[in-house]
Short mmCIF file of C-alpha atoms and ligand atoms in Angstrom, two decimals:
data_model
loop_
_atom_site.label_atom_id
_atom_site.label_comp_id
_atom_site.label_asym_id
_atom_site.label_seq_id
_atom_site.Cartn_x
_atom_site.Cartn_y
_atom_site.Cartn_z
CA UNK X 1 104.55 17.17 40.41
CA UNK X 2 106.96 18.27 37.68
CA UNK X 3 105.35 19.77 34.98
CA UNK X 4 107.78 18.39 32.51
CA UNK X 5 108.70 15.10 30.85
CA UNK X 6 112.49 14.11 30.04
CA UNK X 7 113.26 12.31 27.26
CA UNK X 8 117.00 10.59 26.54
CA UNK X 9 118.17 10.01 23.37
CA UNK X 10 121.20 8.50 22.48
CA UNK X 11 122.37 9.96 25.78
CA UNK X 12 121.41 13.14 25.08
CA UNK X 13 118.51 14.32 27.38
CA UNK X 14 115.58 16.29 26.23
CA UNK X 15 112.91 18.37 28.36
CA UNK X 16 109.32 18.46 27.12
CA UNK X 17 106.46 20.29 28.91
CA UNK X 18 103.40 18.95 30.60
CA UNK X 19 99.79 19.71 28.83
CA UNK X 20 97.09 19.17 31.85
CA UNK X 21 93.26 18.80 31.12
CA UNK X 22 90.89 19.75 33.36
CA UNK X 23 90.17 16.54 34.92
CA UNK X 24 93.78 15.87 34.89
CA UNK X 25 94.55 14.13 32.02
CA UNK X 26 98.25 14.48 31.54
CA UNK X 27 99.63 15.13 27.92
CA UNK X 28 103.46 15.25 26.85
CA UNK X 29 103.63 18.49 24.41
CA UNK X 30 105.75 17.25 21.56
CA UNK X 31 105.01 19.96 19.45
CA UNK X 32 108.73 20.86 19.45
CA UNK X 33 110.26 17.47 19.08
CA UNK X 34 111.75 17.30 15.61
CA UNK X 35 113.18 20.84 16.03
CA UNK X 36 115.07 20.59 19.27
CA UNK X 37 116.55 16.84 18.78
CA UNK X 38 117.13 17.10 15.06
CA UNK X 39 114.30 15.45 12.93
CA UNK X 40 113.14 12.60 16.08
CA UNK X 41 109.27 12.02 15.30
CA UNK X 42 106.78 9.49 17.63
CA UNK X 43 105.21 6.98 15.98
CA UNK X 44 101.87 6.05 17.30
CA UNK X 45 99.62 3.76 14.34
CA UNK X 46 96.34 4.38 15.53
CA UNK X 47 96.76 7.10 17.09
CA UNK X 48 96.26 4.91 20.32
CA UNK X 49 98.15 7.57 22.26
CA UNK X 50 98.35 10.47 20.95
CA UNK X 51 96.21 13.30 21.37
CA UNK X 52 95.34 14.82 18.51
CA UNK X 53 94.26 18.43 19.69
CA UNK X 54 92.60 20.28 23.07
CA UNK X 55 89.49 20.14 23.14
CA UNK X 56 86.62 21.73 25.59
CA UNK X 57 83.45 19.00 23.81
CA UNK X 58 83.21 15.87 25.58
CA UNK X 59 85.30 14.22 28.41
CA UNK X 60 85.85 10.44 28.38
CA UNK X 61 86.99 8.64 30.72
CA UNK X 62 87.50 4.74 29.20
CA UNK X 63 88.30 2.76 32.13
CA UNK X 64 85.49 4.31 34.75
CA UNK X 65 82.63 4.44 31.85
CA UNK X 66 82.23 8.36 31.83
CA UNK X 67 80.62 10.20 28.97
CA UNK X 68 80.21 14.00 29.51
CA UNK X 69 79.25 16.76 27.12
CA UNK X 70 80.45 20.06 28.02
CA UNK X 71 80.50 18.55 31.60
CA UNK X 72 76.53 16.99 31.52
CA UNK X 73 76.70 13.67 32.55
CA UNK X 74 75.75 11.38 29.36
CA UNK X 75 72.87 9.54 31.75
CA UNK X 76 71.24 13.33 32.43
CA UNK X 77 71.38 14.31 28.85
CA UNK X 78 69.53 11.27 27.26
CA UNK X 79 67.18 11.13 30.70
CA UNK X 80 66.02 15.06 30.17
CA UNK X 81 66.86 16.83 27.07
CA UNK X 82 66.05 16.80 23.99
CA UNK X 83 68.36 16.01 20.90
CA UNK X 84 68.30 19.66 19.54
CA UNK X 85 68.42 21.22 23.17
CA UNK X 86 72.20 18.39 23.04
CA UNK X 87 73.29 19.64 20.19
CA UNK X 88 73.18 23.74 20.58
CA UNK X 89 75.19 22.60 23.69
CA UNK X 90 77.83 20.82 21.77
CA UNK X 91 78.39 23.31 19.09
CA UNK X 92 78.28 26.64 21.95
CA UNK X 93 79.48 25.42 25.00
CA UNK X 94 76.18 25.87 26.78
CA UNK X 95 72.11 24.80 27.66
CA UNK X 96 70.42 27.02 25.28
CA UNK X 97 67.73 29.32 26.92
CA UNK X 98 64.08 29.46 26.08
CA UNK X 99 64.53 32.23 23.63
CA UNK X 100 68.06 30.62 22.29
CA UNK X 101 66.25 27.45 21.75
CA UNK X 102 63.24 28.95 20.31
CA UNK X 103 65.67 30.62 17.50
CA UNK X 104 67.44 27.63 16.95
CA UNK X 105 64.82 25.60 16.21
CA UNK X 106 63.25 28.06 13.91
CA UNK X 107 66.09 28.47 11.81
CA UNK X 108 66.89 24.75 11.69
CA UNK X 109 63.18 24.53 10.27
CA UNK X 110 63.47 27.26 7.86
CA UNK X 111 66.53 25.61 6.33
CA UNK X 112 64.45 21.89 6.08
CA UNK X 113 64.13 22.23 2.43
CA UNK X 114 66.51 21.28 0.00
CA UNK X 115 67.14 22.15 -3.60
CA UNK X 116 64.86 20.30 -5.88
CA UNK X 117 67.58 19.30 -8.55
CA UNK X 118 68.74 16.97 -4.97
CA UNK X 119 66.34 14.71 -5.93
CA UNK X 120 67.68 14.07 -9.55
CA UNK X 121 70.96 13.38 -8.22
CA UNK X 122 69.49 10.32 -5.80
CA UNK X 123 67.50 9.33 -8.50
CA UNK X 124 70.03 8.49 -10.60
CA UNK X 125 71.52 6.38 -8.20
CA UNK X 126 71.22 2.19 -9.01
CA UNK X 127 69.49 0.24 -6.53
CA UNK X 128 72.44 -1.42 -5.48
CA UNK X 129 73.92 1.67 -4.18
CA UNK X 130 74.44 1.58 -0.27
CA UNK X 131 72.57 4.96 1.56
CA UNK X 132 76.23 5.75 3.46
CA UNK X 133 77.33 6.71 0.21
CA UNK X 134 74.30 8.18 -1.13
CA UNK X 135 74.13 10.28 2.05
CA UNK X 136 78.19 10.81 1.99
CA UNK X 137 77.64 12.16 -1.90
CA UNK X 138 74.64 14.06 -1.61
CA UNK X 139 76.46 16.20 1.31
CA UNK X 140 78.82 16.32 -0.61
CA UNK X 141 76.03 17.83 -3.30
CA UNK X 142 74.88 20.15 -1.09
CA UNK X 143 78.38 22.65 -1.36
CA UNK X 144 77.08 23.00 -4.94
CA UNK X 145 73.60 24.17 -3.85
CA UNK X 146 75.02 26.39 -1.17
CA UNK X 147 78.43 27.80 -2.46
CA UNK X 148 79.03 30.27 -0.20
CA UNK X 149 79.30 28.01 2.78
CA UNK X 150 82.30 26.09 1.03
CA UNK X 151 84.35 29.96 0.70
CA UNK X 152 83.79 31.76 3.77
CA UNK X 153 86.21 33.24 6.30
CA UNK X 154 84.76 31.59 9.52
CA UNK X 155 86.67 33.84 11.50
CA UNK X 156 85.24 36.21 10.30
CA UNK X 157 82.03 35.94 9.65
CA UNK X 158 80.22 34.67 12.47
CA UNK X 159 77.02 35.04 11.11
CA UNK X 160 77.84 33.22 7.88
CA UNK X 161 79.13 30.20 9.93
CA UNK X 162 75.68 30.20 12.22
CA UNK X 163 74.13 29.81 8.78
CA UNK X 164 75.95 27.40 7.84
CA UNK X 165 75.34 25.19 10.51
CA UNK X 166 71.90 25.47 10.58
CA UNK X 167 71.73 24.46 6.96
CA UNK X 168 73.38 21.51 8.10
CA UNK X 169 71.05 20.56 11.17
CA UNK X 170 68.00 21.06 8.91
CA UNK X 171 69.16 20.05 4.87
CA UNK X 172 70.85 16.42 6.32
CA UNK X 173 67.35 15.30 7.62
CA UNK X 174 65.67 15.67 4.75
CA UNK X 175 68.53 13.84 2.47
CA UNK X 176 68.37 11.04 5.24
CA UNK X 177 64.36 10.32 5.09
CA UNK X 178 64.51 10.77 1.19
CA UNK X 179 67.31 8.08 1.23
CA UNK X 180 64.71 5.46 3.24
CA UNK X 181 61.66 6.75 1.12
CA UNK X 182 63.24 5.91 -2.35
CA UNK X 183 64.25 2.59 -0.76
CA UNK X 184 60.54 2.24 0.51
CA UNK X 185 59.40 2.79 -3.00
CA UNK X 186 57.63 6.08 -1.54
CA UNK X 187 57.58 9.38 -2.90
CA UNK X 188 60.04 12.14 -1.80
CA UNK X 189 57.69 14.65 0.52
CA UNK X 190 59.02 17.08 2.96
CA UNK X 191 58.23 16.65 6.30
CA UNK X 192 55.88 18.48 8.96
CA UNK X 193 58.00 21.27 10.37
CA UNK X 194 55.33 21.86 12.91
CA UNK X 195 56.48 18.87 14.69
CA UNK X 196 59.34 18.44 17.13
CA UNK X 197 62.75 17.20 15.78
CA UNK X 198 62.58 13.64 16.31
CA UNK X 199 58.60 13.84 15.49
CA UNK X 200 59.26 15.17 11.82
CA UNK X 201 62.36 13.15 11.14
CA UNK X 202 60.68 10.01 11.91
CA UNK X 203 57.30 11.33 9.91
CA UNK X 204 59.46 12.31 7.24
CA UNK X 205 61.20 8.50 6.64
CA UNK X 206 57.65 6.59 7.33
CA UNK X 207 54.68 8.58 6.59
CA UNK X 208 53.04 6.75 3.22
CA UNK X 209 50.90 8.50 0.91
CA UNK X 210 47.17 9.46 1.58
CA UNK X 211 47.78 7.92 5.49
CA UNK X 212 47.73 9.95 8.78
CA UNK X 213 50.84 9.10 10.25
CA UNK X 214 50.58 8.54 14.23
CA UNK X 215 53.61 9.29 16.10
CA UNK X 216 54.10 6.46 19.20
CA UNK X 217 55.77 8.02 21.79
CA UNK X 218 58.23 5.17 23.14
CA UNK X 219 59.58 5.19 19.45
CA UNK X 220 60.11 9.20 19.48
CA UNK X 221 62.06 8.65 23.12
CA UNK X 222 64.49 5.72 21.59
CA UNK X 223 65.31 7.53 18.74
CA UNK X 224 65.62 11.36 20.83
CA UNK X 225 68.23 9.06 23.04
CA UNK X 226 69.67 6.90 20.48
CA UNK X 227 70.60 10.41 18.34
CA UNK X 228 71.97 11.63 21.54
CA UNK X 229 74.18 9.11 22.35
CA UNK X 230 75.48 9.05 19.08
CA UNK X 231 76.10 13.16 19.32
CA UNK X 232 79.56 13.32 20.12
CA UNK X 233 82.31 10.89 20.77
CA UNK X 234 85.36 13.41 21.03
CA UNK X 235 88.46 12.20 18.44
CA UNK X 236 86.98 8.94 16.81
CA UNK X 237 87.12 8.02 13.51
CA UNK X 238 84.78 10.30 11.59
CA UNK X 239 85.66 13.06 14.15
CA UNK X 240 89.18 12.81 13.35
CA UNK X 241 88.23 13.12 9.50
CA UNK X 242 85.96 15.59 9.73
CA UNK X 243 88.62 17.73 11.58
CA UNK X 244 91.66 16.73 9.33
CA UNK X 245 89.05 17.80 5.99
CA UNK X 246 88.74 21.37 7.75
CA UNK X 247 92.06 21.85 8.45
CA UNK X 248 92.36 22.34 5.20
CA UNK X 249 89.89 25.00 5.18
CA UNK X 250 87.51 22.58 3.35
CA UNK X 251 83.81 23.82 4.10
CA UNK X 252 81.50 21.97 6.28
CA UNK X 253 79.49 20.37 4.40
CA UNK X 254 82.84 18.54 2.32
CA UNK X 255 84.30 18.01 5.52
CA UNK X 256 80.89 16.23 6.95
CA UNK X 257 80.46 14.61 3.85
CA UNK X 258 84.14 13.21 4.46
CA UNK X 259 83.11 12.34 8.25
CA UNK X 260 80.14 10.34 6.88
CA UNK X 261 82.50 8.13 4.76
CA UNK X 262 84.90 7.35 7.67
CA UNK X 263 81.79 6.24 9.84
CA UNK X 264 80.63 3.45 6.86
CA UNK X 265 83.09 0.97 8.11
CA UNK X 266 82.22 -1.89 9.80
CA UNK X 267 84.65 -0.88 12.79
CA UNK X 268 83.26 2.53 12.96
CA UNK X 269 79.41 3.08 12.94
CA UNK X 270 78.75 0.49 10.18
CA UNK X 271 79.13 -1.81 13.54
CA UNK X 272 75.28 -1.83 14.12
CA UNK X 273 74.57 -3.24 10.60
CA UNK X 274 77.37 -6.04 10.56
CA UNK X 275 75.50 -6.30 14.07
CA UNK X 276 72.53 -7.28 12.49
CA UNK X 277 73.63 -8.59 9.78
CA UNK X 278 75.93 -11.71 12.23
CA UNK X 279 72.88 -12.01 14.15
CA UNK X 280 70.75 -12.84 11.02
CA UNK X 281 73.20 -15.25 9.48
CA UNK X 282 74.21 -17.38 12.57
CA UNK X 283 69.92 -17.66 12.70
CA UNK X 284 70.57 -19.16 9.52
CA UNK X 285 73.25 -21.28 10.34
CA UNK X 286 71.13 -23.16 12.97
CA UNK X 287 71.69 -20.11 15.78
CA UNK X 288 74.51 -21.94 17.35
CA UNK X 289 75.74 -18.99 19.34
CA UNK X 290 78.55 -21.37 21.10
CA UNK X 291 79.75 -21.88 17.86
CA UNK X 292 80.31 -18.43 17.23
CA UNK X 293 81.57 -17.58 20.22
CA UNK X 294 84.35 -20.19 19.21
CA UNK X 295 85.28 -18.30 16.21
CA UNK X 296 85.41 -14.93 17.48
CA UNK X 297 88.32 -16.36 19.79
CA UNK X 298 90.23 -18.44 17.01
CA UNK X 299 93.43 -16.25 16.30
CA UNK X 300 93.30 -18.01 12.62
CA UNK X 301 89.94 -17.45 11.88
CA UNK X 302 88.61 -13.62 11.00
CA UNK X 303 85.79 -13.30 12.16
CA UNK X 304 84.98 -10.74 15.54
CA UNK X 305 81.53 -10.51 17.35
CA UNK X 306 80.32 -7.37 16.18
CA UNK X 307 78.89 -5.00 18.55
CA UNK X 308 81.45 -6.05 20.88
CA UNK X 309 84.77 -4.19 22.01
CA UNK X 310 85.71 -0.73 21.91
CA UNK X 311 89.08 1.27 21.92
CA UNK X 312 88.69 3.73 24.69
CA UNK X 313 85.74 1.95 26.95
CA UNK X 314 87.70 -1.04 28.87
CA UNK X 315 84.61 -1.55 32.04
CA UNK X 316 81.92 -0.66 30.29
CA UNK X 317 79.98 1.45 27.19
CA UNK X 318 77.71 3.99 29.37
CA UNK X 319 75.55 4.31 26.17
CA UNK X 320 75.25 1.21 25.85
CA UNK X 321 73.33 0.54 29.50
CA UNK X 322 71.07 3.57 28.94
CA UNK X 323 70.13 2.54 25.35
CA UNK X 324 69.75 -1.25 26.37
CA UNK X 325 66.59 -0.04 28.91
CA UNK X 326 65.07 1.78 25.68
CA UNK X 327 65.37 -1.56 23.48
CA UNK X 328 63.81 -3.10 26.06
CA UNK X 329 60.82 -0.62 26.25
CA UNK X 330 60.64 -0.33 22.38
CA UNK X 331 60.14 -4.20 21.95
CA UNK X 332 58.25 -4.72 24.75
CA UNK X 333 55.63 -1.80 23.32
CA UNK X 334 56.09 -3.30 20.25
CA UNK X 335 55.65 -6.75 20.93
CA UNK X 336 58.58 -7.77 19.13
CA UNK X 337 58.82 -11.45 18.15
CA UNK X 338 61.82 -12.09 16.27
CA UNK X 339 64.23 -14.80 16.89
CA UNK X 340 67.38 -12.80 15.86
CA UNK X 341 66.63 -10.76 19.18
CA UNK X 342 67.05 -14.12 21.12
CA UNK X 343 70.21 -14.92 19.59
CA UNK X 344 71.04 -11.18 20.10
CA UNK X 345 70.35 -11.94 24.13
CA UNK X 346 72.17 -15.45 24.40
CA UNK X 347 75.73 -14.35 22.60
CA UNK X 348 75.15 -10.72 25.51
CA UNK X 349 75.00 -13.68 27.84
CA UNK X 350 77.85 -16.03 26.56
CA UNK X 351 80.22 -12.90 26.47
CA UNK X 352 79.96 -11.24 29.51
CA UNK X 353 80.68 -14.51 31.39
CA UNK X 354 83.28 -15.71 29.10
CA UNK X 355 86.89 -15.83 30.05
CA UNK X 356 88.16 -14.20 26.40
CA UNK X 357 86.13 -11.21 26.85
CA UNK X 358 86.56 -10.72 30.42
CA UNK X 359 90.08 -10.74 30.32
CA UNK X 360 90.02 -8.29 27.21
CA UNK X 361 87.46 -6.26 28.41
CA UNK X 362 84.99 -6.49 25.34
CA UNK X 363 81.54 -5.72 26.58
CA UNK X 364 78.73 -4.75 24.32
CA UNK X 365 78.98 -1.26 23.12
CA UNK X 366 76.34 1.14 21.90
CA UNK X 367 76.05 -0.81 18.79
CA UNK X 368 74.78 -3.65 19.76
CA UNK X 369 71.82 -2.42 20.61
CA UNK X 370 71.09 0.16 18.58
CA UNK X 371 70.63 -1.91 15.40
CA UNK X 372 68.24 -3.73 17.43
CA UNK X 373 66.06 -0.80 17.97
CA UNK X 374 66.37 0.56 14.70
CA UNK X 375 65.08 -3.11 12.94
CA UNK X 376 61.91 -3.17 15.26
CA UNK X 377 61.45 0.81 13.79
CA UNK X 378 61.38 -1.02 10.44
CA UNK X 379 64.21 0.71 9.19
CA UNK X 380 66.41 -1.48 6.96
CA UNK X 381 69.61 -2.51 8.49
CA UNK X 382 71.84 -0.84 5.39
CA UNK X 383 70.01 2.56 6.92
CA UNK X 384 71.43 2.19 10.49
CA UNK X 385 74.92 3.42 10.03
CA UNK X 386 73.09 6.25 8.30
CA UNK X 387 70.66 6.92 11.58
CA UNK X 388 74.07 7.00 13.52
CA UNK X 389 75.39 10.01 10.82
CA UNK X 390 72.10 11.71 11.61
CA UNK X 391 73.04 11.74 15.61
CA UNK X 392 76.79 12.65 14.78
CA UNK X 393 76.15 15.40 13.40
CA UNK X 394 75.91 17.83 16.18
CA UNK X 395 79.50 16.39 17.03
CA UNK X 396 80.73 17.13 13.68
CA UNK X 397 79.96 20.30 13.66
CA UNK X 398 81.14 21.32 17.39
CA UNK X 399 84.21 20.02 16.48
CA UNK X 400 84.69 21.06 13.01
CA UNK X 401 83.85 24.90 14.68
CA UNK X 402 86.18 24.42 17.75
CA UNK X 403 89.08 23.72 14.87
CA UNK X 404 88.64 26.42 12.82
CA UNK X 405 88.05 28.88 15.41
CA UNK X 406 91.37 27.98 17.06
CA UNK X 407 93.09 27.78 13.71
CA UNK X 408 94.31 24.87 14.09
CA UNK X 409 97.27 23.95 11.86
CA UNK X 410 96.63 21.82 8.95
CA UNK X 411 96.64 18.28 10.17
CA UNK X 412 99.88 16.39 8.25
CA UNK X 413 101.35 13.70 10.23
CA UNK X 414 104.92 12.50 9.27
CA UNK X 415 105.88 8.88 9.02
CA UNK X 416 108.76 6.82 9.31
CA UNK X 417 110.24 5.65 6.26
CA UNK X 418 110.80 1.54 5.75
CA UNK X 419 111.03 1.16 2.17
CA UNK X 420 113.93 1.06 -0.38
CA UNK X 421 116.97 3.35 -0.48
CA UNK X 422 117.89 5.66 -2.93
CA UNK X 423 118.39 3.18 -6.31
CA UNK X 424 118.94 3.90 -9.69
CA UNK X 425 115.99 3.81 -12.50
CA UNK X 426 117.06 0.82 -15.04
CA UNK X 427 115.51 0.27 -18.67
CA UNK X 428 112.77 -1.79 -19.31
CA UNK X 429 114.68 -3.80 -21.43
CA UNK X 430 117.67 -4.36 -18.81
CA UNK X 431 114.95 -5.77 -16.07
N1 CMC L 1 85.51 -10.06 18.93
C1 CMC L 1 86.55 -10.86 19.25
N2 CMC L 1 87.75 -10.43 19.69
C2 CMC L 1 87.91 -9.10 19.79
C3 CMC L 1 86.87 -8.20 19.48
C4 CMC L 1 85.63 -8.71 19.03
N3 CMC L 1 84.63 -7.90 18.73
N4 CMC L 1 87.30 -6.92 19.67
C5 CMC L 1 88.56 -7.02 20.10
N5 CMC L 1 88.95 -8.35 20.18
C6 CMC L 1 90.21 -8.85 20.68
C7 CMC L 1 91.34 -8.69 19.67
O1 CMC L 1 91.43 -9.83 18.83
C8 CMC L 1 92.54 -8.51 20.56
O2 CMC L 1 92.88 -9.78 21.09
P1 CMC L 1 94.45 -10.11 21.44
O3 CMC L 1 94.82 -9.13 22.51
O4 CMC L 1 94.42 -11.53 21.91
O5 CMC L 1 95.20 -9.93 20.16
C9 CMC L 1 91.98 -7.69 21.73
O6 CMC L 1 90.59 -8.04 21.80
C10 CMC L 1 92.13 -6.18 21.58
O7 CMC L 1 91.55 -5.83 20.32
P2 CMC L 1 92.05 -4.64 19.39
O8 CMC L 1 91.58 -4.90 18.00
O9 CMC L 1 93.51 -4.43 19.61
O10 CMC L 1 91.28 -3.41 20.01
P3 CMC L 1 91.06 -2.03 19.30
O11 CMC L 1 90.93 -1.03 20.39
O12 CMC L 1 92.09 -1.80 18.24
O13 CMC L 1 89.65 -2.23 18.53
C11 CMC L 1 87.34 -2.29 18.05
C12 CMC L 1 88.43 -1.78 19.01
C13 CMC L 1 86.02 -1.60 18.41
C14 CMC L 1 87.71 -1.91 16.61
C15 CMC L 1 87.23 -3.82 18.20
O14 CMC L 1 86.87 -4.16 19.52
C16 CMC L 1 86.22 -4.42 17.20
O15 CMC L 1 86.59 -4.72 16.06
N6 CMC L 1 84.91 -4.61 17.64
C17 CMC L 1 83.89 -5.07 16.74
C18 CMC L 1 83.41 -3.92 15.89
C19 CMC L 1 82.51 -2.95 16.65
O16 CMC L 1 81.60 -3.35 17.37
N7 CMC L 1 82.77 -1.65 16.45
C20 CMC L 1 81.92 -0.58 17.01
C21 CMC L 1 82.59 0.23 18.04
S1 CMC L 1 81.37 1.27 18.89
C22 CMC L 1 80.90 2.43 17.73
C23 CMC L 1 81.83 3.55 17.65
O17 CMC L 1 82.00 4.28 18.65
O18 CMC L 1 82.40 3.74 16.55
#
């Protein structure tokens, strides 16, 4: 095959070379485009296909359903490991060892405290104010508690950057369980570092004053899953942010806290609260689920099925099959009665046999379950998109590293230019 692409413009031919990926993914390098033909750009809203760096994190593969990180199958991952064990192998390329994973884990707990002026900060906050941004501002709070991780030279300090990250793995947690106790009207403890991961984060948002709180193991497997499906989801969104923030040299903790804003929107991770939120208002409405259905294909009317679609899975979301056997297990445990989840189960039904989403391939994705899970947890649903930050943020951080140790360029795109030509300012008075 020839390992370069031609290009003609205005007659004038132009030869690019061929970027391959290891499971032979083929990429035009463009890099010198505007230099060799004289100012040409692409233009490419959405970046729908344009790849946005190399990357050795996670391989997708849209159209056959693949999720791998650092070549695990997805399906192994949330079968066998655990979320911490998934997210040392996102950030260094590898399984950690026994005595890896031992030091991890230890560090991450010795960083699970944060600074106690934190808690004036959420205080202040009214109750109207939605956790994303709590969570997006108090990472953002976090630089000022920890200045030295905004300033240092990650290429050169190694250690510093370790540090860093595991201030990140263990500080977040805490901010995240202190956002669902003040909600909770509860008081703002630390959690039980003696306890696994998922154990402590899940004491840590429920346990209520003067009670022992009982761990139930189904609920610590859905959320050890859920958190790492959610780990990594190469250039989305929020990855794409979090990676254009650093490229600036901006610190982790800005560039996370950037990452966490991106995922809010409804088209992002705040899918599995509009989730919840559609489900609960066509109950209202009568739970006519046809009648939704109807909508989501009128052109002239708005509204989408949330929880449905996705831009790079076209046959199916593999998250979304392993995570739809845990909701099943969770309510089932539970003993779940709750009509929403009935509506939830007749629009799955509706879609996958109707002729609109068939022919657009919109199947449910990850989301559609996961807010699911999360209500029968008792979490409220403005805390799911939150619970989705918690499992990004081993992605985050693998990424944000990958950048900066590549030294990446600072990410600028160019545009093309459709607006008014040079024209002369005229007085006010003149107008
Ligand atoms: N309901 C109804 N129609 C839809 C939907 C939907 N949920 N999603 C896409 N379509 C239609 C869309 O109208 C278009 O139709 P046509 O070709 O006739 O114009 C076609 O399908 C392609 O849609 P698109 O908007 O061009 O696709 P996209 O790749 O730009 O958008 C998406 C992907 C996820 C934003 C979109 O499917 C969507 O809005 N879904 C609902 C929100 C949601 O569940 N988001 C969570 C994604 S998973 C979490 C994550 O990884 O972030």
């Amino acid at each position: 095959m020839s390992k370069k692409a031609k290009l003609l413009i205005n007659n004038q031919e132009f030869d690019f070379p061929l970027v391959l990926g290891s499971e032979n993914e083929i990429s035009i390098d463009v890099k010198q485009l505007r230099s060799i033909t004289g100012g040409v750009t692409t233009i490419d809203p959405g970046f729908k296909n344009t790849a946005s760096c190399e990357s050795k994190i996670t391989y997708l593969d849209g159209e056959k359903g693949i999720l791998r990180y650092r070549g695990y199958a997805i399906e192994d991952l949330a079968n066998n490991a655990s979320f911490l064990e998934v997210a040392y192998l996102l950030i260094y390329g590898n399984l950690p060892t026994e005595d890896q994973y031992k030091k991890f884990n230890d560090d991450i707990k010795s960083e699970s405290i944060v600074d106690e002026d934190i808690k004036k900060i959420l205080e202040a906050f009214p109750k109207s104010a939605h956790p994303m941004g709590i969570l997006s501002s108090l990472t953002s709070a976090l630089t000022a508690f920890n200045p030295t991780s905004n300033t240092i030279d990650y290429n050169r300090s190694k250690a510093e950057l370790y540090e860093t990250i595991v201030k990140v793995l263990g500080k977040i947690p805490v901010l995240i369980a202190w956002t669902i106790r003040k909600k909770n009207g509860l008081p703002l403890d630390y959690g039980d570092t003696s306890l696994g991961y998922v154990e402590n984060i899940l004491k840590m948002m429920f346990k209520k004053p003067n009670e022992t709180y009982v761990q139930n193991p189904i609920l610590v497997n859905a959320l050890n899953k859920l958190l790492i499906l959610h780990a990594d989801h190469e250039q989305n969104c929020s990855t794409s942010t979090v990676r254009i923030v650093g490229s600036s040299h901006a610190g982790l903790f800005a560039s996370i806290s950037a990452g966490i804003s991106a995922l809010w929107g409804p088209l992002h991770g705040g899918a599995n609260q509009a989730v919840l939120e559609m489900l609960e208002s066509i109950n209202d409405d009568g739970g006519d689920t046809n009648k939704y259905m109807q909508k989501a294909k009128d052109k002239e009317d708005p509204f989408r099925l949330m929880g449905f679609g996705h831009r790079v899975y076209k046959s199916f979301d593999p998250r979304a099959k392993i995570i739809k056997v845990a909701t099943d297990e969770v309510l089932d445990d539970l003993g779940v009665v709750d009509p929403v989840l009935d509506i939830a189960k007749g629009l799955e039904k509706e879609a996958l046999s109707d002729k609109y989403f068939v022919d657009r391939s919109l199947y449910p994705n990850v989301d559609f379950y996961s807010g699911i899970i999360y209500r029968a947890m008792g979490i409220p649903s403005d805390m799911f998109t939150v619970m989705f930050a918690l499992g990004r943020l081993p992605g985050w951080i693998a990424q944000w590293r990958e950048m900066r140790l590549r030294n990446e360029p600072i990410g600028r795109p160019r545009q093309v230019y459709t607006g008014e030509n040079h024209r002369k300012y005229t007085p006010i008075s003149n107008r």
